[in-house]
Short mmCIF file of N, CA, C and O in Angstrom, two decimals:
data_model
loop_
_atom_site.label_atom_id
_atom_site.label_comp_id
_atom_site.label_asym_id
_atom_site.label_seq_id
_atom_site.Cartn_x
_atom_site.Cartn_y
_atom_site.Cartn_z
N MET A 1204 -18.74 -2.73 13.12
CA MET A 1204 -18.84 -3.63 12.08
C MET A 1204 -17.92 -4.60 11.87
O MET A 1204 -16.55 -4.58 11.92
N LEU A 1205 -18.37 -5.56 11.17
CA LEU A 1205 -17.77 -7.05 11.25
C LEU A 1205 -17.26 -6.95 9.61
O LEU A 1205 -17.76 -6.62 8.71
N PHE A 1206 -16.02 -7.43 9.30
CA PHE A 1206 -15.30 -7.38 8.11
C PHE A 1206 -15.10 -9.17 7.59
O PHE A 1206 -14.49 -9.65 8.85
N ARG A 1207 -14.90 -9.58 6.75
CA ARG A 1207 -14.48 -10.81 6.39
C ARG A 1207 -13.03 -10.71 5.82
O ARG A 1207 -12.37 -9.71 6.21
N SER A 1208 -12.23 -11.86 6.04
CA SER A 1208 -10.94 -11.84 5.91
C SER A 1208 -10.77 -11.05 4.74
O SER A 1208 -9.68 -10.34 4.85
N TRP A 1209 -11.17 -11.50 3.58
CA TRP A 1209 -10.88 -10.64 2.27
C TRP A 1209 -10.77 -9.19 2.37
O TRP A 1209 -10.03 -8.46 1.75
N ILE A 1210 -11.58 -8.39 3.18
CA ILE A 1210 -11.83 -6.99 3.14
C ILE A 1210 -10.61 -6.64 4.34
O ILE A 1210 -10.34 -5.34 4.53
N SER A 1211 -9.81 -7.37 4.90
CA SER A 1211 -8.93 -6.92 6.29
C SER A 1211 -7.89 -6.37 5.38
O SER A 1211 -7.18 -5.57 6.13
N ARG A 1212 -7.55 -6.46 4.02
CA ARG A 1212 -6.39 -5.72 3.37
C ARG A 1212 -6.74 -4.74 2.68
O ARG A 1212 -7.71 -4.87 2.14
N ILE A 1213 -5.56 -3.93 2.55
CA ILE A 1213 -6.08 -2.90 1.43
C ILE A 1213 -6.22 -3.48 0.15
O ILE A 1213 -5.90 -4.37 -0.45
N PRO A 1214 -7.48 -2.78 -0.70
CA PRO A 1214 -7.83 -3.83 -1.80
C PRO A 1214 -7.17 -3.28 -3.10
O PRO A 1214 -6.09 -2.20 -3.02
N ALA A 1215 -6.91 -3.90 -3.62
CA ALA A 1215 -6.10 -3.33 -5.43
C ALA A 1215 -7.08 -2.38 -6.09
O ALA A 1215 -8.43 -1.88 -5.83
N PHE A 1216 -6.19 -1.35 -5.94
CA PHE A 1216 -6.67 0.00 -7.03
C PHE A 1216 -5.77 0.31 -7.95
O PHE A 1216 -4.18 0.07 -7.62
N VAL A 1217 -5.83 1.62 -8.75
CA VAL A 1217 -5.15 2.10 -9.58
C VAL A 1217 -5.29 3.37 -9.24
O VAL A 1217 -6.79 3.87 -9.73
N LEU A 1218 -4.29 4.28 -9.03
CA LEU A 1218 -4.92 5.91 -8.85
C LEU A 1218 -4.06 6.69 -9.89
O LEU A 1218 -2.86 6.51 -10.00
N ASN A 1219 -4.66 7.69 -10.84
CA ASN A 1219 -4.26 8.37 -11.29
C ASN A 1219 -4.19 9.58 -10.81
O ASN A 1219 -4.90 10.13 -10.23
N CYS A 1220 -2.88 9.97 -10.21
CA CYS A 1220 -2.65 10.96 -9.31
C CYS A 1220 -2.43 12.26 -9.83
O CYS A 1220 -2.25 12.54 -10.90
N ILE A 1221 -2.69 13.52 -9.02
CA ILE A 1221 -2.81 14.84 -9.90
C ILE A 1221 -1.36 15.34 -10.15
O ILE A 1221 -1.55 16.20 -10.87
N ASP A 1222 -0.13 14.49 -9.66
CA ASP A 1222 0.99 14.85 -10.23
C ASP A 1222 1.12 14.22 -11.60
O ASP A 1222 2.52 14.20 -12.21
N GLY A 1223 0.41 13.27 -12.09
CA GLY A 1223 0.58 12.66 -13.31
C GLY A 1223 0.82 11.29 -13.13
O GLY A 1223 0.67 10.61 -14.47
N ARG A 1224 1.25 10.91 -12.32
CA ARG A 1224 2.03 9.44 -12.32
C ARG A 1224 0.51 8.60 -11.64
O ARG A 1224 -0.47 9.36 -11.62
N GLU A 1225 0.77 7.24 -12.07
CA GLU A 1225 -0.13 6.36 -11.85
C GLU A 1225 0.37 5.53 -10.29
O GLU A 1225 1.76 5.24 -10.58
N ILE A 1226 -0.26 5.15 -9.60
CA ILE A 1226 -0.09 4.41 -8.48
C ILE A 1226 -1.02 3.17 -8.08
O ILE A 1226 -2.12 3.55 -8.31
N THR A 1227 -0.41 2.20 -7.53
CA THR A 1227 -1.43 1.23 -7.40
C THR A 1227 -1.21 0.91 -5.93
O THR A 1227 -0.24 1.31 -5.55
N ASN A 1228 -2.06 -0.02 -5.47
CA ASN A 1228 -1.80 -0.44 -3.93
C ASN A 1228 -0.34 -1.11 -3.38
O ASN A 1228 -0.10 -1.05 -2.26
N LYS A 1229 0.09 -1.99 -4.48
CA LYS A 1229 1.43 -2.28 -4.14
C LYS A 1229 2.39 -1.69 -4.39
O LYS A 1229 3.80 -1.82 -4.11
N GLN A 1230 2.36 -0.35 -4.92
CA GLN A 1230 3.09 0.92 -4.76
C GLN A 1230 3.30 1.84 -3.72
O GLN A 1230 4.12 2.58 -3.80
N LEU A 1231 2.42 1.47 -2.74
CA LEU A 1231 2.18 2.72 -1.55
C LEU A 1231 3.51 2.37 -0.94
O LEU A 1231 4.22 1.57 -0.66
N PRO A 1232 3.96 3.44 -0.68
CA PRO A 1232 5.71 3.85 0.23
C PRO A 1232 5.02 2.75 1.43
O PRO A 1232 4.09 2.45 1.81
N THR A 1233 6.20 2.28 1.92
CA THR A 1233 6.22 1.36 3.01
C THR A 1233 6.67 1.84 4.21
O THR A 1233 6.93 0.99 5.25
N ASN A 1234 7.02 2.93 4.32
CA ASN A 1234 7.77 3.47 5.27
C ASN A 1234 6.68 4.44 6.44
O ASN A 1234 6.71 4.91 7.43
N TYR A 1235 5.57 3.63 6.21
CA TYR A 1235 4.32 4.39 7.19
C TYR A 1235 3.64 3.16 7.75
O TYR A 1235 3.22 2.13 6.99
N LYS A 1236 3.70 3.20 8.95
CA LYS A 1236 2.72 2.29 9.84
C LYS A 1236 1.24 2.31 9.54
O LYS A 1236 0.57 1.27 9.44
N TYR A 1237 0.75 3.34 9.34
CA TYR A 1237 -0.51 3.48 9.22
C TYR A 1237 -0.96 4.24 7.67
O TYR A 1237 -0.13 4.84 7.02
N ILE A 1238 -2.03 3.69 7.09
CA ILE A 1238 -2.50 4.18 5.94
C ILE A 1238 -4.17 4.56 5.89
O ILE A 1238 -4.46 3.61 6.44
N ALA A 1239 -4.31 5.83 5.47
CA ALA A 1239 -5.85 5.97 5.41
C ALA A 1239 -6.15 6.15 4.01
O ALA A 1239 -5.53 7.05 3.50
N LEU A 1240 -7.12 5.13 3.61
CA LEU A 1240 -7.72 5.71 2.23
C LEU A 1240 -8.89 6.23 2.50
O LEU A 1240 -9.76 6.16 3.54
N ILE A 1241 -9.00 7.30 1.82
CA ILE A 1241 -10.40 8.17 2.05
C ILE A 1241 -11.03 8.63 0.77
O ILE A 1241 -10.45 8.69 -0.25
N PHE A 1242 -12.46 7.97 0.53
CA PHE A 1242 -13.18 8.36 -0.46
C PHE A 1242 -13.82 9.34 -0.37
O PHE A 1242 -14.34 9.57 0.57
N PHE A 1243 -13.65 10.78 -1.58
CA PHE A 1243 -13.95 12.00 -1.08
C PHE A 1243 -14.73 12.30 -2.40
O PHE A 1243 -14.71 12.01 -3.38
N SER A 1244 -15.34 13.40 -2.01
CA SER A 1244 -15.89 14.31 -3.25
C SER A 1244 -15.19 15.63 -2.98
O SER A 1244 -15.29 16.44 -2.00
N PRO A 1245 -14.69 16.59 -3.83
CA PRO A 1245 -13.81 17.67 -4.10
C PRO A 1245 -15.00 18.87 -3.63
O PRO A 1245 -14.75 19.67 -3.05
N ASP A 1246 -16.52 18.78 -3.79
CA ASP A 1246 -17.57 19.37 -3.47
C ASP A 1246 -17.99 19.14 -2.24
O ASP A 1246 -19.53 19.88 -2.10
N CYS A 1247 -17.54 18.26 -1.66
CA CYS A 1247 -17.91 17.96 -0.04
C CYS A 1247 -17.95 18.66 0.97
O CYS A 1247 -16.90 18.42 1.52
N SER A 1248 -18.90 19.32 1.91
CA SER A 1248 -18.41 20.10 2.71
C SER A 1248 -17.60 19.27 4.10
O SER A 1248 -16.83 19.92 4.56
N HIS A 1249 -18.41 17.88 4.17
CA HIS A 1249 -17.95 16.95 5.20
C HIS A 1249 -16.09 16.76 4.77
O HIS A 1249 -15.20 16.77 5.69
N CYS A 1250 -16.27 16.52 3.26
CA CYS A 1250 -14.60 16.41 3.20
C CYS A 1250 -14.00 17.53 3.42
O CYS A 1250 -12.54 17.22 3.59
N GLU A 1251 -14.23 18.70 3.30
CA GLU A 1251 -13.43 19.86 3.21
C GLU A 1251 -13.21 19.99 4.91
O GLU A 1251 -12.07 20.03 5.00
N THR A 1252 -13.90 19.54 5.49
CA THR A 1252 -13.79 19.67 7.34
C THR A 1252 -12.77 18.44 7.27
O THR A 1252 -11.81 18.76 8.25
N GLU A 1253 -12.71 17.27 7.04
CA GLU A 1253 -11.88 16.20 7.12
C GLU A 1253 -10.45 16.84 6.99
O GLU A 1253 -9.54 16.56 7.38
N ALA A 1254 -10.51 17.50 5.58
CA ALA A 1254 -9.30 17.90 5.24
C ALA A 1254 -8.30 19.01 6.15
O ALA A 1254 -7.47 18.73 6.45
N ALA A 1255 -9.31 19.99 6.36
CA ALA A 1255 -8.95 20.80 7.50
C ALA A 1255 -8.45 20.19 8.46
O ALA A 1255 -7.52 20.66 9.18
N ASN A 1256 -9.28 19.42 9.28
CA ASN A 1256 -8.76 18.92 10.24
C ASN A 1256 -7.52 18.29 10.42
O ASN A 1256 -6.35 17.85 11.00
N ILE A 1257 -7.42 17.41 9.16
CA ILE A 1257 -6.11 16.67 9.09
C ILE A 1257 -5.10 17.65 9.15
O ILE A 1257 -3.81 17.47 9.57
N ASN A 1258 -5.23 18.83 8.43
CA ASN A 1258 -4.04 20.12 8.22
C ASN A 1258 -4.07 20.54 9.52
O ASN A 1258 -2.55 20.74 10.03
N LYS A 1259 -5.00 21.02 10.48
CA LYS A 1259 -4.67 21.33 11.88
C LYS A 1259 -4.00 20.38 12.74
O LYS A 1259 -3.31 20.78 13.48
N TYR A 1260 -4.43 18.93 12.27
CA TYR A 1260 -3.61 18.11 13.54
C TYR A 1260 -2.13 17.40 13.03
O TYR A 1260 -1.93 16.38 13.26
N ALA A 1261 -1.67 18.03 11.76
CA ALA A 1261 -0.53 17.37 10.87
C ALA A 1261 0.47 16.90 11.46
O ALA A 1261 1.29 16.04 11.31
N ASP A 1262 0.59 17.68 12.98
CA ASP A 1262 1.95 17.53 13.46
C ASP A 1262 1.73 15.98 14.37
O ASP A 1262 2.93 15.14 14.95
N LYS A 1263 0.44 15.49 14.28
CA LYS A 1263 0.49 14.37 14.96
C LYS A 1263 0.07 13.15 14.27
O LYS A 1263 -0.03 11.95 14.76
N LEU A 1264 0.19 13.43 12.73
CA LEU A 1264 -0.12 12.41 11.44
C LEU A 1264 0.83 12.29 10.69
O LEU A 1264 0.55 11.57 9.71
N ASN A 1265 1.85 12.89 10.77
CA ASN A 1265 3.58 12.40 10.41
C ASN A 1265 3.50 11.39 10.03
O ASN A 1265 3.90 10.39 8.88
N GLY A 1266 2.79 9.78 10.77
CA GLY A 1266 3.06 8.72 10.60
C GLY A 1266 2.26 7.97 9.52
O GLY A 1266 1.81 6.88 9.86
N VAL A 1267 1.38 8.86 9.01
CA VAL A 1267 0.35 8.41 8.44
C VAL A 1267 0.10 8.81 7.00
O VAL A 1267 0.25 9.67 6.67
N LEU A 1268 0.29 7.75 6.04
CA LEU A 1268 -0.18 7.90 4.40
C LEU A 1268 -1.23 8.09 4.38
O LEU A 1268 -2.15 7.07 4.53
N PHE A 1269 -2.03 9.11 3.69
CA PHE A 1269 -3.38 9.41 3.42
C PHE A 1269 -3.35 9.42 1.73
O PHE A 1269 -2.86 10.04 0.98
N VAL A 1270 -4.30 8.58 1.46
CA VAL A 1270 -4.41 8.02 0.32
C VAL A 1270 -5.97 8.60 -0.56
O VAL A 1270 -6.89 8.18 0.22
N TRP A 1271 -5.98 9.73 -0.80
CA TRP A 1271 -7.54 10.46 -1.09
C TRP A 1271 -7.83 10.23 -2.41
O TRP A 1271 -7.03 10.34 -3.62
N ASN A 1272 -8.74 9.69 -2.68
CA ASN A 1272 -9.34 9.42 -3.75
C ASN A 1272 -10.94 9.68 -4.09
O ASN A 1272 -11.56 9.71 -3.25
N SER A 1273 -11.15 10.04 -5.52
CA SER A 1273 -12.37 10.50 -5.71
C SER A 1273 -12.70 9.89 -6.99
O SER A 1273 -11.82 9.19 -7.88
N TYR A 1274 -14.37 9.82 -7.41
CA TYR A 1274 -14.51 9.78 -8.74
C TYR A 1274 -14.54 10.78 -9.42
O TYR A 1274 -14.94 10.75 -10.76
N ARG A 1275 -14.58 12.01 -9.28
CA ARG A 1275 -14.65 13.13 -10.02
C ARG A 1275 -13.93 13.32 -10.81
O ARG A 1275 -12.76 13.01 -11.04
N ASP A 1276 -13.93 14.56 -11.59
CA ASP A 1276 -12.75 15.02 -12.50
C ASP A 1276 -11.48 15.70 -11.74
O ASP A 1276 -11.51 15.83 -10.87
N MET A 1277 -10.66 15.25 -12.63
CA MET A 1277 -8.96 15.77 -12.34
C MET A 1277 -8.91 17.19 -12.00
O MET A 1277 -8.57 17.42 -10.85
N ILE A 1278 -9.68 17.83 -12.57
CA ILE A 1278 -9.91 19.47 -12.36
C ILE A 1278 -10.08 19.67 -10.74
O ILE A 1278 -9.43 20.36 -10.12
N SER A 1279 -11.27 19.14 -10.44
CA SER A 1279 -11.82 19.46 -8.97
C SER A 1279 -10.66 18.60 -7.84
O SER A 1279 -10.59 19.28 -7.06
N ILE A 1280 -10.05 17.65 -8.47
CA ILE A 1280 -9.43 16.99 -7.41
C ILE A 1280 -8.43 17.63 -7.25
O ILE A 1280 -7.98 18.04 -5.91
N LYS A 1281 -7.82 18.24 -8.17
CA LYS A 1281 -6.44 18.96 -8.06
C LYS A 1281 -6.47 20.21 -7.27
O LYS A 1281 -6.20 20.74 -6.58
N ALA A 1282 -7.91 20.80 -7.51
CA ALA A 1282 -7.91 21.70 -7.09
C ALA A 1282 -8.49 21.75 -5.45
O ALA A 1282 -7.90 22.85 -4.47
N PHE A 1283 -9.07 20.83 -5.22
CA PHE A 1283 -8.96 20.53 -3.29
C PHE A 1283 -7.92 20.39 -3.20
O PHE A 1283 -7.41 20.86 -2.15
N ALA A 1284 -6.90 19.57 -3.95
CA ALA A 1284 -5.66 18.86 -3.33
C ALA A 1284 -4.85 20.47 -3.02
O ALA A 1284 -3.87 20.74 -1.90
N GLU A 1285 -5.05 21.49 -3.79
CA GLU A 1285 -4.11 22.54 -4.01
C GLU A 1285 -4.94 23.70 -2.44
O GLU A 1285 -4.20 24.35 -2.06
N LYS A 1286 -6.07 23.48 -2.55
CA LYS A 1286 -6.70 24.21 -1.46
C LYS A 1286 -6.44 24.00 -0.19
O LYS A 1286 -6.16 24.73 0.67
N PHE A 1287 -6.20 22.92 0.07
CA PHE A 1287 -5.82 22.22 1.44
C PHE A 1287 -4.11 21.56 1.37
O PHE A 1287 -3.63 21.17 2.20
N LYS A 1288 -3.43 22.19 0.63
CA LYS A 1288 -1.89 22.48 0.41
C LYS A 1288 -1.40 20.88 0.77
O LYS A 1288 -0.74 20.57 1.23
N PHE A 1289 -2.38 20.01 -0.27
CA PHE A 1289 -1.71 18.82 0.03
C PHE A 1289 -0.61 18.31 -1.26
O PHE A 1289 0.13 17.29 -1.11
N VAL A 1290 -0.54 19.18 -2.12
CA VAL A 1290 0.18 18.96 -3.19
C VAL A 1290 1.97 18.77 -2.67
O VAL A 1290 2.33 19.87 -1.82
N ASN A 1291 2.66 17.80 -3.16
CA ASN A 1291 3.97 17.97 -2.84
C ASN A 1291 4.43 17.22 -1.10
O ASN A 1291 5.24 17.84 -0.79
N LYS A 1292 3.37 17.29 -0.46
CA LYS A 1292 3.34 16.78 0.90
C LYS A 1292 3.97 15.26 0.44
O LYS A 1292 2.98 14.39 0.21
N PRO A 1293 4.96 14.51 1.39
CA PRO A 1293 5.06 13.31 1.13
C PRO A 1293 4.24 12.40 1.66
O PRO A 1293 3.94 11.13 1.28
N ASN A 1294 3.22 12.56 2.39
CA ASN A 1294 2.08 11.73 3.19
C ASN A 1294 1.11 11.82 2.51
O ASN A 1294 0.12 11.41 2.88
N MET A 1295 0.62 12.44 0.98
CA MET A 1295 -0.30 12.79 0.72
C MET A 1295 -0.39 12.54 -0.66
O MET A 1295 0.21 12.77 -1.54
N ILE A 1296 -1.28 11.31 -0.91
CA ILE A 1296 -1.45 11.13 -2.31
C ILE A 1296 -2.76 10.90 -2.65
O ILE A 1296 -3.61 10.89 -1.93
N VAL A 1297 -3.24 11.87 -4.00
CA VAL A 1297 -4.53 12.63 -4.04
C VAL A 1297 -4.43 12.42 -5.47
O VAL A 1297 -3.96 12.31 -6.32
N GLY A 1298 -5.73 11.66 -5.80
CA GLY A 1298 -6.09 11.29 -7.26
C GLY A 1298 -7.44 10.68 -7.55
O GLY A 1298 -8.41 10.73 -6.87
N ARG A 1299 -7.66 10.40 -8.82
CA ARG A 1299 -8.81 9.75 -9.25
C ARG A 1299 -8.78 7.94 -9.53
O ARG A 1299 -7.67 7.64 -10.00
N ASP A 1300 -9.50 7.42 -8.89
CA ASP A 1300 -9.86 6.14 -9.17
C ASP A 1300 -10.62 5.89 -10.18
O ASP A 1300 -11.66 5.55 -10.11
N PRO A 1301 -10.22 5.72 -11.75
CA PRO A 1301 -10.95 5.63 -12.82
C PRO A 1301 -11.70 4.27 -13.07
O PRO A 1301 -12.84 4.52 -13.59
N SER A 1302 -11.35 3.29 -12.44
CA SER A 1302 -11.91 1.96 -12.49
C SER A 1302 -12.83 2.03 -11.19
O SER A 1302 -13.83 0.99 -11.24
N TYR A 1303 -13.14 2.88 -10.33
CA TYR A 1303 -13.68 2.73 -9.04
C TYR A 1303 -13.77 1.68 -8.44
O TYR A 1303 -14.69 1.36 -8.00
N MET A 1304 -12.38 1.14 -8.09
CA MET A 1304 -12.63 -0.01 -7.51
C MET A 1304 -12.24 -0.03 -5.89
O MET A 1304 -12.82 -0.69 -5.10
N ILE A 1305 -12.08 1.42 -5.16
CA ILE A 1305 -11.91 1.67 -4.07
C ILE A 1305 -13.55 1.53 -3.42
O ILE A 1305 -13.93 0.96 -2.34
N PRO A 1306 -14.15 2.39 -3.98
CA PRO A 1306 -15.61 2.64 -3.66
C PRO A 1306 -16.31 1.00 -3.88
O PRO A 1306 -17.30 0.84 -3.10
N SER A 1307 -16.07 0.55 -4.98
CA SER A 1307 -16.85 -0.71 -5.46
C SER A 1307 -16.20 -1.97 -4.25
O SER A 1307 -17.03 -2.63 -3.79
N PHE A 1308 -15.11 -1.93 -3.50
CA PHE A 1308 -14.88 -2.75 -2.80
C PHE A 1308 -15.43 -2.64 -1.36
O PHE A 1308 -15.88 -3.43 -0.48
N PHE A 1309 -15.50 -1.10 -0.94
CA PHE A 1309 -16.20 -1.03 0.38
C PHE A 1309 -17.34 -0.59 0.15
O PHE A 1309 -18.27 -0.60 1.69
N HIS A 1310 -18.42 -0.20 -0.75
CA HIS A 1310 -19.39 0.49 -0.86
C HIS A 1310 -19.70 1.54 -0.12
O HIS A 1310 -20.67 1.23 0.60
N PRO A 1311 -19.04 2.63 0.15
CA PRO A 1311 -19.57 3.57 0.88
C PRO A 1311 -20.86 4.54 0.79
O PRO A 1311 -21.28 4.45 -0.88
N LYS A 1312 -21.33 4.99 1.67
CA LYS A 1312 -22.90 5.42 1.61
C LYS A 1312 -22.75 6.81 1.27
O LYS A 1312 -23.74 7.59 1.03
N MET A 1313 -21.58 7.29 1.76
CA MET A 1313 -21.59 8.99 1.69
C MET A 1313 -19.92 8.82 1.92
O MET A 1313 -19.20 8.37 2.02
N THR A 1314 -19.62 10.49 1.59
CA THR A 1314 -18.19 10.91 1.72
C THR A 1314 -18.31 12.05 2.91
O THR A 1314 -19.12 12.63 2.81
N PRO A 1315 -16.99 12.23 3.37
CA PRO A 1315 -15.89 11.07 3.36
C PRO A 1315 -16.04 9.78 3.91
O PRO A 1315 -16.62 9.70 4.87
N PHE A 1316 -15.41 8.82 3.40
CA PHE A 1316 -15.28 7.40 3.82
C PHE A 1316 -13.83 7.18 4.22
O PHE A 1316 -13.12 7.52 3.33
N VAL A 1317 -13.67 6.87 5.32
CA VAL A 1317 -12.10 6.49 5.74
C VAL A 1317 -12.09 5.10 6.24
O VAL A 1317 -12.72 4.73 7.09
N ALA A 1318 -11.09 4.70 5.60
CA ALA A 1318 -10.70 3.13 6.10
C ALA A 1318 -9.00 3.04 6.59
O ALA A 1318 -8.06 3.52 5.81
N LEU A 1319 -8.95 3.20 7.95
CA LEU A 1319 -7.51 2.99 8.32
C LEU A 1319 -6.68 1.68 8.67
O LEU A 1319 -7.53 0.64 9.04
N TYR A 1320 -5.59 1.75 8.13
CA TYR A 1320 -4.92 0.64 7.95
C TYR A 1320 -3.80 0.88 8.73
O TYR A 1320 -3.18 1.43 8.69
N LYS A 1321 -3.15 -0.40 9.43
CA LYS A 1321 -1.98 -0.56 10.29
C LYS A 1321 -1.23 -1.88 9.92
O LYS A 1321 -1.58 -2.81 9.99
N ASN A 1322 -0.01 -1.34 9.07
CA ASN A 1322 0.88 -2.29 8.50
C ASN A 1322 0.14 -3.30 7.94
O ASN A 1322 0.33 -4.48 7.94
N GLY A 1323 -0.81 -2.81 7.16
CA GLY A 1323 -1.21 -3.70 6.19
C GLY A 1323 -2.79 -4.01 6.28
O GLY A 1323 -3.46 -4.51 5.38
N SER A 1324 -3.14 -4.14 7.65
CA SER A 1324 -4.22 -4.81 8.05
C SER A 1324 -5.48 -3.51 8.49
O SER A 1324 -5.18 -2.76 9.23
N LEU A 1325 -6.66 -3.83 8.36
CA LEU A 1325 -7.75 -2.98 8.72
C LEU A 1325 -7.59 -2.86 9.80
O LEU A 1325 -7.94 -4.06 10.60
N LEU A 1326 -7.91 -1.87 10.68
CA LEU A 1326 -8.18 -1.40 11.86
C LEU A 1326 -9.58 -0.79 12.36
O LEU A 1326 -10.15 -1.06 13.12
N LYS A 1327 -9.71 0.05 11.28
CA LYS A 1327 -11.22 0.87 11.67
C LYS A 1327 -11.60 1.69 10.19
O LYS A 1327 -11.02 2.22 9.48
N VAL A 1328 -12.88 1.69 10.19
CA VAL A 1328 -13.36 2.19 9.38
C VAL A 1328 -14.22 3.59 9.54
O VAL A 1328 -15.15 3.09 10.85
N TYR A 1329 -14.50 4.54 9.00
CA TYR A 1329 -15.63 5.86 9.46
C TYR A 1329 -16.21 5.79 8.13
O TYR A 1329 -16.01 6.17 7.14
N ASP A 1330 -17.44 5.35 8.43
CA ASP A 1330 -18.69 5.75 7.52
C ASP A 1330 -18.88 7.26 7.01
O ASP A 1330 -19.37 7.39 5.77
N LYS A 1331 -18.95 8.12 7.78
CA LYS A 1331 -19.16 9.42 8.07
C LYS A 1331 -17.84 10.15 8.11
O LYS A 1331 -17.95 11.37 8.73
N GLY A 1332 -16.72 10.10 7.81
CA GLY A 1332 -15.53 10.88 7.98
C GLY A 1332 -15.07 10.41 9.37
O GLY A 1332 -15.94 9.95 10.25
N ALA A 1333 -13.66 10.39 9.55
CA ALA A 1333 -13.15 10.11 10.73
C ALA A 1333 -13.18 11.39 11.91
O ALA A 1333 -13.22 12.58 11.80
N ASP A 1334 -13.29 10.66 13.26
CA ASP A 1334 -13.53 11.56 14.48
C ASP A 1334 -11.97 11.79 14.65
O ASP A 1334 -11.08 10.87 14.93
N ILE A 1335 -11.50 13.15 13.99
CA ILE A 1335 -9.93 13.20 14.34
C ILE A 1335 -9.48 12.99 15.58
O ILE A 1335 -8.17 12.21 15.77
N PHE A 1336 -9.95 13.17 16.89
CA PHE A 1336 -9.41 12.66 18.10
C PHE A 1336 -9.55 11.12 17.98
O PHE A 1336 -8.70 10.95 18.70
N ASP A 1337 -10.42 10.72 18.11
CA ASP A 1337 -10.39 9.21 18.10
C ASP A 1337 -9.02 8.60 16.73
O ASP A 1337 -8.82 7.72 17.38
N PHE A 1338 -9.25 9.62 15.88
CA PHE A 1338 -8.23 9.08 14.80
C PHE A 1338 -6.81 8.94 15.48
O PHE A 1338 -5.71 8.17 15.36
N ILE A 1339 -6.59 10.12 16.18
CA ILE A 1339 -5.29 10.52 16.54
C ILE A 1339 -4.79 9.53 18.19
O ILE A 1339 -3.93 9.18 18.16
N LYS A 1340 -6.12 9.54 18.79
CA LYS A 1340 -5.96 8.44 19.57
C LYS A 1340 -5.36 6.81 19.35
O LYS A 1340 -4.43 6.47 20.10
N ILE A 1341 -5.76 6.80 18.24
CA ILE A 1341 -5.29 5.11 17.54
C ILE A 1341 -3.87 5.19 17.33
O ILE A 1341 -3.23 4.42 17.32
N ILE A 1342 -3.74 6.25 16.37
CA ILE A 1342 -2.41 6.48 16.26
C ILE A 1342 -1.16 6.78 16.97
O ILE A 1342 -0.10 5.99 17.13
N GLU A 1343 -1.76 7.37 18.16
CA GLU A 1343 -0.90 7.34 19.50
C GLU A 1343 -1.04 6.27 20.34
O GLU A 1343 -0.05 6.37 21.39
N GLY A 1344 -1.79 5.16 19.95
CA GLY A 1344 -1.81 4.29 20.70
C GLY A 1344 -2.59 4.08 22.01
O GLY A 1344 -1.88 3.28 23.09
N LYS A 1345 -3.25 4.98 22.05
CA LYS A 1345 -3.87 5.35 23.48
C LYS A 1345 -5.25 4.32 23.55
O LYS A 1345 -5.86 4.42 22.49
#
């Protein structure tokens, strides 16, 4: 997939997080080399598989900040985060993008949609969810 230069950077967004705070793209923690923006739906079975795989291989993914964003209601989003034990994990940000800024930027056709960034620049897009083994290979530099 080819990208224009404007799409290679993390898009502007405001996320209402499940913990009540609001975070923008400019407020993301800077101590992570990789950032994965994940557009998901709490009732999507593929999204559940994505979350389960991330949990299963969490020891290999500590250096990745995961930003889970959905368009659904906050109750469903929070239930998803609790089900997969994302609450209070330092490398997990989960919330609602009320202005639909991230999907408007990427135009995903399905969920989960994953955009992987390294040091703020787009590395790879997974239109149908990340292949966890390919994802880990990239993170490990192989």
